[in-house]
Coordinates of C-alpha atoms and ligand atoms in Angstrom, one line a residue:
M25 CA 44.9 -144.2 22.8
G26 CA 42.6 -144.3 25.9
E27 CA 44.1 -147.4 27.4
K28 CA 47.6 -146.2 26.7
L29 CA 47.0 -143.0 28.5
R30 CA 45.3 -144.8 31.3
Q31 CA 48.4 -146.9 31.9
W32 CA 50.6 -143.8 31.6
F33 CA 48.5 -141.8 34.1
G34 CA 48.4 -144.7 36.5
G35 CA 45.6 -146.1 38.8
L36 CA 45.1 -143.3 41.2
I37 CA 43.6 -139.8 41.3
T38 CA 44.7 -137.4 38.6
T39 CA 44.1 -133.8 39.6
I40 CA 42.9 -131.1 37.2
I41 CA 43.9 -127.7 38.5
G42 CA 43.7 -124.2 37.2
L43 CA 47.0 -122.3 37.0
S44 CA 45.6 -118.8 36.9
W45 CA 42.5 -117.0 38.4
G46 CA 40.0 -119.6 37.3
D47 CA 38.1 -119.8 34.0
E48 CA 40.8 -121.8 32.3
G49 CA 38.3 -124.3 30.9
K50 CA 38.7 -127.0 33.6
G51 CA 35.1 -128.3 33.3
E52 CA 35.5 -129.1 29.6
I53 CA 38.9 -130.6 30.2
V54 CA 37.5 -132.9 32.8
C55 CA 34.8 -134.1 30.4
R56 CA 37.4 -134.8 27.7
L57 CA 39.9 -136.5 30.0
S58 CA 37.1 -138.6 31.6
K59 CA 36.4 -140.0 28.2
L60 CA 40.0 -140.3 27.0
L61 CA 41.3 -142.0 30.2
G62 CA 38.1 -144.0 30.8
V63 CA 37.9 -142.9 34.4
D64 CA 35.6 -144.5 37.0
F65 CA 34.8 -141.4 39.1
V66 CA 35.2 -137.6 39.2
V67 CA 35.3 -135.7 42.5
R68 CA 35.1 -132.0 43.5
W69 CA 36.9 -131.3 46.7
Q70 CA 36.7 -127.5 47.3
G71 CA 34.7 -124.5 46.4
G72 CA 31.0 -124.5 45.7
P73 CA 28.5 -122.7 43.4
N74 CA 31.1 -119.9 42.7
A75 CA 32.3 -122.2 40.0
G76 CA 30.7 -122.1 36.6
H77 CA 32.0 -125.0 34.5
T78 CA 30.6 -124.9 31.0
V79 CA 30.5 -128.3 29.4
E80 CA 29.2 -129.6 26.1
V81 CA 26.4 -132.1 26.5
E82 CA 25.9 -132.7 22.8
P83 CA 27.5 -131.0 19.8
G84 CA 26.7 -127.3 20.0
K85 CA 24.7 -127.6 23.3
T86 CA 26.4 -126.6 26.6
I87 CA 25.3 -126.6 30.2
V88 CA 26.8 -124.7 33.2
L89 CA 27.7 -126.8 36.3
Q90 CA 28.3 -125.2 39.6
H91 CA 28.7 -128.1 42.1
L92 CA 28.4 -131.2 40.1
P93 CA 31.6 -132.7 38.7
S94 CA 31.8 -132.3 34.9
G95 CA 32.0 -136.1 34.7
I96 CA 28.2 -136.1 35.2
I97 CA 27.7 -135.9 31.5
H98 CA 29.2 -139.4 31.0
P99 CA 26.7 -142.0 32.3
E100 CA 29.4 -144.5 33.4
V101 CA 31.2 -142.0 35.6
R102 CA 30.4 -141.8 39.4
C103 CA 30.4 -138.2 40.7
L104 CA 31.3 -137.3 44.2
L105 CA 31.1 -134.0 46.2
G106 CA 33.7 -134.1 49.0
A107 CA 33.6 -132.8 52.6
G108 CA 35.9 -129.8 51.7
M109 CA 33.2 -128.3 49.5
V110 CA 30.6 -125.6 50.5
I111 CA 27.3 -126.6 49.1
D112 CA 24.2 -124.5 48.5
P113 CA 21.5 -127.2 48.6
L114 CA 18.8 -125.2 46.8
T115 CA 21.2 -124.2 44.0
L116 CA 22.4 -127.8 43.8
L117 CA 18.8 -129.0 43.3
E118 CA 18.2 -126.5 40.5
E119 CA 21.4 -127.7 38.9
I120 CA 20.4 -131.3 39.1
Q121 CA 17.1 -130.4 37.4
R122 CA 19.0 -128.6 34.6
V123 CA 21.2 -131.7 34.1
R124 CA 18.2 -134.1 34.1
A125 CA 16.5 -131.9 31.5
C126 CA 19.4 -132.9 29.2
N127 CA 18.3 -136.6 29.7
I128 CA 21.2 -137.3 32.0
T129 CA 20.5 -139.5 35.0
V130 CA 21.3 -137.9 38.4
D131 CA 20.5 -140.2 41.3
S132 CA 22.2 -142.0 44.1
S133 CA 23.7 -144.5 41.7
R134 CA 25.7 -141.7 40.1
L135 CA 26.0 -139.0 42.8
M136 CA 27.4 -139.0 46.3
I137 CA 27.5 -135.9 48.6
D138 CA 29.6 -136.1 51.8
G139 CA 27.5 -135.5 54.9
R140 CA 30.4 -133.4 56.4
A141 CA 30.4 -130.8 53.6
T142 CA 29.5 -127.3 54.8
V143 CA 26.1 -125.9 53.8
I144 CA 25.8 -122.4 52.3
W145 CA 22.5 -120.9 53.6
G146 CA 20.8 -117.5 53.9
L147 CA 23.2 -116.2 56.6
S148 CA 26.3 -117.1 54.5
K149 CA 25.0 -115.1 51.6
R150 CA 23.9 -112.2 53.8
L151 CA 27.4 -112.0 55.3
D152 CA 29.0 -112.1 51.9
A153 CA 26.9 -109.2 50.7
A154 CA 27.4 -107.2 54.0
L155 CA 31.2 -107.7 53.9
E156 CA 31.5 -106.6 50.3
E157 CA 29.4 -103.6 51.0
A158 CA 31.4 -102.6 54.1
A159 CA 34.6 -102.9 52.1
G160 CA 33.4 -100.3 49.5
T161 CA 35.9 -99.7 46.8
A162 CA 38.3 -102.2 48.4
C163 CA 35.8 -105.0 48.0
I164 CA 37.0 -108.4 46.6
G165 CA 34.4 -108.6 43.9
T166 CA 33.1 -112.0 45.1
T167 CA 30.5 -114.0 43.2
K168 CA 28.1 -113.2 46.2
R169 CA 27.4 -116.9 46.6
G170 CA 28.3 -117.0 50.3
I171 CA 31.6 -118.9 49.7
G172 CA 34.0 -117.0 52.0
P173 CA 31.5 -116.7 54.9
A174 CA 30.7 -120.5 54.6
Y175 CA 34.4 -121.3 55.0
A176 CA 34.7 -118.7 57.8
Q177 CA 31.6 -120.2 59.5
T178 CA 33.4 -123.6 59.3
A179 CA 36.6 -122.2 60.9
L180 CA 34.5 -120.5 63.6
R181 CA 32.5 -123.7 64.1
Q182 CA 29.4 -121.8 63.3
N183 CA 28.5 -123.8 60.2
L184 CA 25.7 -126.1 59.1
I185 CA 26.8 -129.4 57.5
I186 CA 24.8 -131.6 55.1
F187 CA 24.1 -134.1 58.0
D188 CA 22.2 -131.3 59.8
L189 CA 19.6 -131.2 57.0
L190 CA 18.6 -134.8 57.4
D191 CA 16.7 -134.5 60.6
A192 CA 14.1 -131.8 61.4
N193 CA 14.9 -131.5 65.1
R194 CA 18.6 -131.5 64.6
L195 CA 18.3 -128.8 61.9
R196 CA 16.0 -126.6 64.1
A197 CA 18.2 -126.8 67.1
R198 CA 21.4 -126.0 65.1
L199 CA 19.8 -123.1 63.2
D200 CA 18.5 -121.6 66.5
R201 CA 22.0 -121.7 67.9
L202 CA 23.7 -120.2 64.8
I203 CA 21.1 -117.5 64.4
E204 CA 21.3 -116.5 68.1
V205 CA 25.1 -116.1 67.8
A206 CA 24.7 -114.3 64.4
L207 CA 22.3 -111.8 66.0
E208 CA 24.6 -111.2 68.9
I209 CA 28.0 -111.0 67.1
F210 CA 27.2 -109.9 63.6
R211 CA 24.3 -107.7 64.5
L212 CA 22.3 -108.7 61.5
E213 CA 18.5 -108.3 61.5
I214 CA 16.9 -111.6 60.8
T215 CA 13.1 -111.7 60.5
D216 CA 10.9 -114.6 61.6
R217 CA 9.8 -114.9 58.0
E218 CA 13.5 -115.3 56.8
D219 CA 14.1 -117.8 59.6
K220 CA 11.1 -119.9 58.6
E221 CA 12.0 -119.8 54.9
W222 CA 15.6 -120.9 55.6
Y223 CA 14.5 -123.7 57.8
E224 CA 11.8 -125.0 55.5
G225 CA 13.9 -124.6 52.4
L226 CA 16.9 -126.4 54.0
L227 CA 14.8 -129.2 55.4
A228 CA 13.0 -129.9 52.1
A229 CA 16.4 -129.8 50.2
G230 CA 17.8 -132.3 52.8
Q231 CA 14.9 -134.7 52.1
E232 CA 15.5 -134.5 48.4
L233 CA 19.2 -135.0 48.6
A234 CA 19.2 -137.6 51.5
A235 CA 19.5 -140.6 49.2
C236 CA 22.8 -139.3 47.8
V237 CA 24.5 -138.5 51.2
G238 CA 27.4 -140.8 51.9
D239 CA 31.0 -141.1 53.0
V240 CA 32.9 -139.8 50.0
G241 CA 36.3 -140.4 51.6
Q242 CA 35.6 -144.0 52.3
E243 CA 34.2 -144.5 48.8
V244 CA 37.3 -143.1 47.1
R245 CA 39.6 -145.1 49.4
T246 CA 37.8 -148.3 48.6
R247 CA 37.7 -147.6 44.9
I248 CA 41.4 -146.8 44.7
K249 CA 42.1 -150.0 46.7
N250 CA 40.2 -151.9 44.0
G251 CA 42.2 -150.3 41.2
D252 CA 39.7 -147.6 40.0
V253 CA 41.0 -144.4 38.5
G254 CA 39.5 -141.0 39.1
L255 CA 39.8 -137.3 38.3
A256 CA 39.7 -134.5 40.9
E257 CA 38.2 -131.4 39.4
G258 CA 39.6 -128.2 40.7
A259 CA 37.5 -125.1 40.8
Q260 CA 38.7 -121.4 40.8
G261 CA 42.5 -121.4 40.2
T262 CA 45.9 -121.4 41.9
L263 CA 46.1 -117.6 42.1
L264 CA 42.8 -117.6 44.0
D265 CA 44.0 -119.9 46.7
V266 CA 43.0 -118.5 50.1
K267 CA 46.6 -118.8 51.4
F268 CA 48.9 -118.8 48.5
G269 CA 47.0 -116.7 46.0
T270 CA 46.9 -113.0 45.3
V271 CA 45.7 -112.3 48.9
P272 CA 43.3 -110.7 49.8
F273 CA 41.7 -110.9 46.3
V274 CA 41.1 -114.7 46.5
T275 CA 38.4 -117.1 47.2
G276 CA 37.6 -118.9 50.5
S277 CA 39.1 -122.3 49.8
Y278 CA 42.5 -124.0 49.3
T279 CA 42.6 -124.5 45.6
L280 CA 46.0 -126.2 45.3
A281 CA 46.3 -129.8 44.1
Q282 CA 47.6 -131.1 47.4
S283 CA 44.4 -130.0 49.1
V284 CA 42.5 -132.8 47.3
A285 CA 43.6 -135.2 50.1
T286 CA 42.1 -133.1 53.0
G287 CA 39.1 -132.0 50.9
L288 CA 38.1 -135.7 50.4
G289 CA 39.5 -137.4 53.5
V290 CA 42.0 -139.7 51.6
P291 CA 45.7 -140.2 52.2
S292 CA 47.9 -138.0 50.0
R293 CA 49.5 -141.1 48.5
C294 CA 46.2 -141.6 46.6
L295 CA 47.1 -138.6 44.5
D296 CA 49.1 -139.1 41.3
R297 CA 49.6 -136.8 38.3
V298 CA 48.6 -133.1 38.3
V299 CA 47.4 -131.6 35.0
G300 CA 47.7 -127.8 35.1
V301 CA 45.2 -126.1 32.9
I302 CA 46.2 -122.8 31.4
K303 CA 44.5 -120.7 28.7
A304 CA 46.6 -119.6 25.7
Y305 CA 46.0 -116.1 27.2
V306 CA 44.9 -115.1 30.7
T307 CA 41.7 -113.7 32.1
R308 CA 40.6 -112.4 35.5
V309 CA 37.2 -111.5 36.9
G310 CA 36.6 -109.7 40.2
N311 CA 39.1 -107.2 41.8
G312 CA 42.8 -107.5 42.5
P313 CA 46.1 -107.2 40.6
F314 CA 46.5 -108.5 37.1
P315 CA 50.0 -107.6 35.9
T316 CA 49.6 -108.7 32.3
K317 CA 46.2 -107.3 31.6
L318 CA 46.1 -105.9 28.1
D319 CA 44.1 -102.7 28.0
N320 CA 44.4 -102.5 24.2
E321 CA 43.3 -103.9 20.9
I322 CA 44.7 -107.4 21.7
G323 CA 42.9 -107.5 25.0
R324 CA 39.6 -106.6 23.3
F325 CA 40.2 -109.1 20.6
L326 CA 40.7 -111.9 23.2
Q327 CA 37.6 -110.8 25.1
I328 CA 35.4 -110.9 21.9
E329 CA 36.9 -114.0 20.2
G330 CA 37.2 -115.9 23.5
A331 CA 33.6 -114.9 24.6
E332 CA 35.1 -114.0 28.0
K333 CA 32.0 -113.4 30.1
G334 CA 31.4 -115.1 33.5
S335 CA 29.2 -118.2 33.2
V336 CA 27.8 -117.7 36.8
T337 CA 27.8 -114.0 37.2
G338 CA 27.7 -112.7 33.6
R339 CA 30.6 -110.4 34.4
I340 CA 33.0 -109.4 31.6
R341 CA 36.5 -110.9 32.2
D342 CA 39.6 -108.8 31.8
C343 CA 42.0 -110.3 29.3
G344 CA 45.8 -110.3 29.2
A345 CA 49.0 -112.1 28.1
V346 CA 50.2 -115.4 29.5
D347 CA 52.3 -114.6 32.5
A348 CA 55.3 -116.9 32.5
L349 CA 56.3 -115.9 36.0
A350 CA 52.9 -116.7 37.5
A351 CA 52.6 -119.9 35.4
R352 CA 56.0 -121.2 36.5
W353 CA 55.2 -120.5 40.1
A354 CA 51.8 -122.2 39.9
V355 CA 53.4 -125.3 38.3
A356 CA 56.0 -125.4 41.1
V357 CA 53.5 -125.0 44.0
N358 CA 51.1 -127.6 42.7
G359 CA 53.7 -130.1 41.5
V360 CA 52.2 -130.0 38.0
T361 CA 53.3 -132.9 35.8
D362 CA 51.5 -132.0 32.5
I363 CA 49.9 -128.9 31.0
Y364 CA 46.6 -128.7 29.2
L365 CA 46.8 -125.5 27.1
T366 CA 43.2 -124.4 26.2
K367 CA 41.8 -122.0 23.6
L368 CA 44.8 -121.9 21.4
D369 CA 42.4 -121.3 18.5
I370 CA 41.3 -118.0 19.9
L371 CA 44.8 -116.5 19.1
T372 CA 44.3 -117.1 15.4
G373 CA 44.4 -113.8 13.6
L374 CA 46.7 -112.0 16.0
A375 CA 49.8 -110.6 14.2
T376 CA 52.0 -111.0 17.4
I377 CA 51.3 -112.6 20.7
P378 CA 52.8 -111.1 23.9
V379 CA 54.1 -113.4 26.7
A380 CA 55.2 -111.7 30.0
I381 CA 58.7 -112.7 31.1
A382 CA 59.8 -110.2 33.8
Y383 CA 58.4 -107.5 36.1
K384 CA 60.2 -104.4 37.2
I385 CA 59.7 -103.6 40.9
G386 CA 61.7 -100.9 42.6
G387 CA 63.9 -100.4 39.5
I388 CA 64.9 -104.1 39.5
W389 CA 63.8 -106.6 36.8
L390 CA 62.5 -109.8 38.4
K391 CA 62.0 -113.1 36.6
D392 CA 60.2 -114.9 39.5
F393 CA 56.7 -114.3 40.8
P394 CA 56.8 -112.1 43.9
Y395 CA 56.5 -113.8 47.3
D396 CA 54.6 -111.0 48.9
P397 CA 51.3 -110.5 47.0
A398 CA 51.4 -106.7 47.8
D399 CA 54.4 -106.5 45.5
L400 CA 52.1 -107.1 42.6
N401 CA 50.8 -103.5 43.2
L402 CA 54.3 -102.1 42.9
I403 CA 55.0 -103.4 39.4
E404 CA 56.5 -100.5 37.3
E405 CA 56.8 -102.3 34.0
V406 CA 56.2 -105.7 32.5
E407 CA 58.7 -107.1 29.9
Y408 CA 57.0 -109.0 27.1
E409 CA 58.4 -111.3 24.5
Y410 CA 56.5 -111.0 21.2
L411 CA 55.9 -114.2 19.3
S412 CA 54.5 -114.5 15.7
G413 CA 50.8 -115.2 15.3
W414 CA 49.2 -117.2 12.5
P415 CA 46.3 -116.4 10.2
T416 CA 44.9 -119.8 9.4
D417 CA 42.1 -121.6 11.3
I418 CA 43.5 -124.3 13.5
S419 CA 40.2 -125.7 15.0
G420 CA 40.3 -128.7 12.7
C421 CA 43.9 -129.7 13.7
R422 CA 44.2 -133.0 15.6
D423 CA 47.9 -133.6 15.3
F424 CA 50.5 -131.2 16.7
W425 CA 52.5 -131.2 13.4
D426 CA 49.4 -130.0 11.5
L427 CA 49.4 -126.7 13.4
P428 CA 51.0 -123.7 11.6
I429 CA 54.7 -123.4 12.4
Q430 CA 54.0 -120.2 14.4
A431 CA 51.5 -122.0 16.6
Q432 CA 54.0 -124.8 17.1
Q433 CA 56.6 -122.2 18.1
Y434 CA 54.2 -120.5 20.5
V435 CA 53.6 -123.9 22.2
F436 CA 57.3 -124.8 22.3
R437 CA 58.2 -121.4 23.8
L438 CA 55.5 -121.6 26.5
Q439 CA 56.6 -125.1 27.4
E440 CA 60.2 -123.8 27.7
L441 CA 59.2 -120.9 29.8
I442 CA 56.9 -122.9 32.1
G443 CA 59.1 -125.9 32.3
V444 CA 56.6 -128.8 32.1
P445 CA 55.4 -130.7 29.1
I446 CA 52.3 -129.4 27.3
T447 CA 50.6 -132.7 26.9
F448 CA 47.2 -131.5 25.6
I449 CA 46.1 -128.6 23.5
G450 CA 42.5 -127.4 23.1
V451 CA 41.6 -125.9 19.6
G452 CA 37.9 -125.4 20.0
P453 CA 34.9 -125.9 22.3
G454 CA 33.8 -129.2 20.8
Q455 CA 34.8 -132.3 22.9
D456 CA 36.9 -133.7 20.1
Q457 CA 38.6 -130.4 19.4
Q458 CA 41.9 -131.3 21.1
I459 CA 45.4 -132.4 20.3
V460 CA 47.0 -135.1 22.5
V461 CA 50.6 -134.2 22.0
S462 CA 52.7 -137.2 21.0
E463 CA 55.7 -138.5 23.0
E464 CA 57.7 -137.5 20.0
F465 CA 56.9 -133.9 20.9
S466 CA 58.3 -134.2 24.4
R467 CA 61.5 -135.6 22.9
V468 CA 61.8 -132.7 20.5
A469 CA 61.0 -130.1 23.1
Ligands
IMP506 P1 34.2 -115.9 45.9 O1 34.8 -117.2 45.6 O2 32.8 -115.8 45.4 O3 34.4 -115.5 47.4 O4 35.0 -114.8 45.1 C1 36.4 -114.4 45.4 C2 37.1 -114.1 44.2 O5 37.3 -115.3 43.4 C3 36.5 -113.1 43.2 O6 37.5 -112.3 42.6 C4 35.8 -113.9 42.2 O7 35.6 -113.3 41.0 C5 36.8 -115.1 42.1 N1 36.2 -116.3 41.7 C6 35.5 -117.2 42.4 N2 35.1 -118.3 41.7 C7 35.6 -118.1 40.5 C8 35.5 -118.9 39.3 O8 35.0 -120.0 39.2 N3 36.2 -118.3 38.2 C9 36.8 -117.1 38.2 N4 36.9 -116.4 39.3 C10 36.3 -116.8 40.4

């Protein structure tokens, strides 16, 4: 099966992207597809430690990854952190230690970090906290990891990059300049102690990471020229994209599939299929509109059964119904070719399963996701279609046709509403708990 899929997916980069507000299960999917497709490398191209990708390192034992691509758990997979990321070097080092504690090798033979990636440091985090505090009740509900400010510092050309950490004089001079501007413009108080701690911490981290610093774009271009295949692991989700998401309640990066090229420094023709990951229900953490949020028994059922709690921040996630309008839009904007539907098993036990098919705004029923994000605050009513649930455990199913008929119908209906083949279905947290949908299915659907 692996070789067949490898031929089918082609010899380029397949992108794994979230179709909602993150937490769709992308990390685990990357682990599974790395194995199934036999990929040579996995890259992250955007975001930073705001991600919390929970992956299974051995049956029943999971680990949370924040920067490292989930392919790190497979020893034969090379893992790359692209220039488009924002990296907190101290958090990354802690993460590397956690992974090593699971007897997984992490060294320069397995990991490359692009020297151009932006560094998250004390000032980025101070600004994140200050901006959220100043916004009061209108705050975004960020992960407070310094993400937005690090991207803003980049755009303002007030950022540190990984290269700056590799030389003591270069780091001191750059920090002096950035702190001087921060004191003047942002009017923050920065003590000498903080300054010393930041400098020493960053310099030490730079020394530890130095062996892994390299030109990720060049490595990927060369590998692709030599016929290697890779996965690009998205973080956050389409609806959190800084430009196209539910602005202003979004993250700081471009999360869309097409941003892989600029996030790595490779031509866009290196990009091939796009696998859109969507949960069998939807969750959101942080503030902002969530039209299909279920503030009822079903929502609570999903929260408990799905263990919907943030892996980085520990925040409880709101739960709701699949939103066909948002999903169809996310598929279109990313050019999704295949869907990976995760956590179908969590729906087991529900009598009926709602799926949103229209919003009423200004007295008019709309079937397409609004263009102006502010319209999401004007929704008067959401129309749901109610599909039949199933009572039997599906976590042991490995063939689509072994699923209860109601589960098959749910998948068929989602596929019809979203308009792209559902190629993979997750039925449990274990690495083997998935269904690779046969070609026969696509013909029937
Ligand atoms: P930031 O990325 O920390 O700036 O947070 C901005 C928004 O994105 C907040 O609503 C966060 O809750 C959300 N967010 C950021 N990263 C993730 C993630 O990995 N999963 C889910 N939500 C996220």
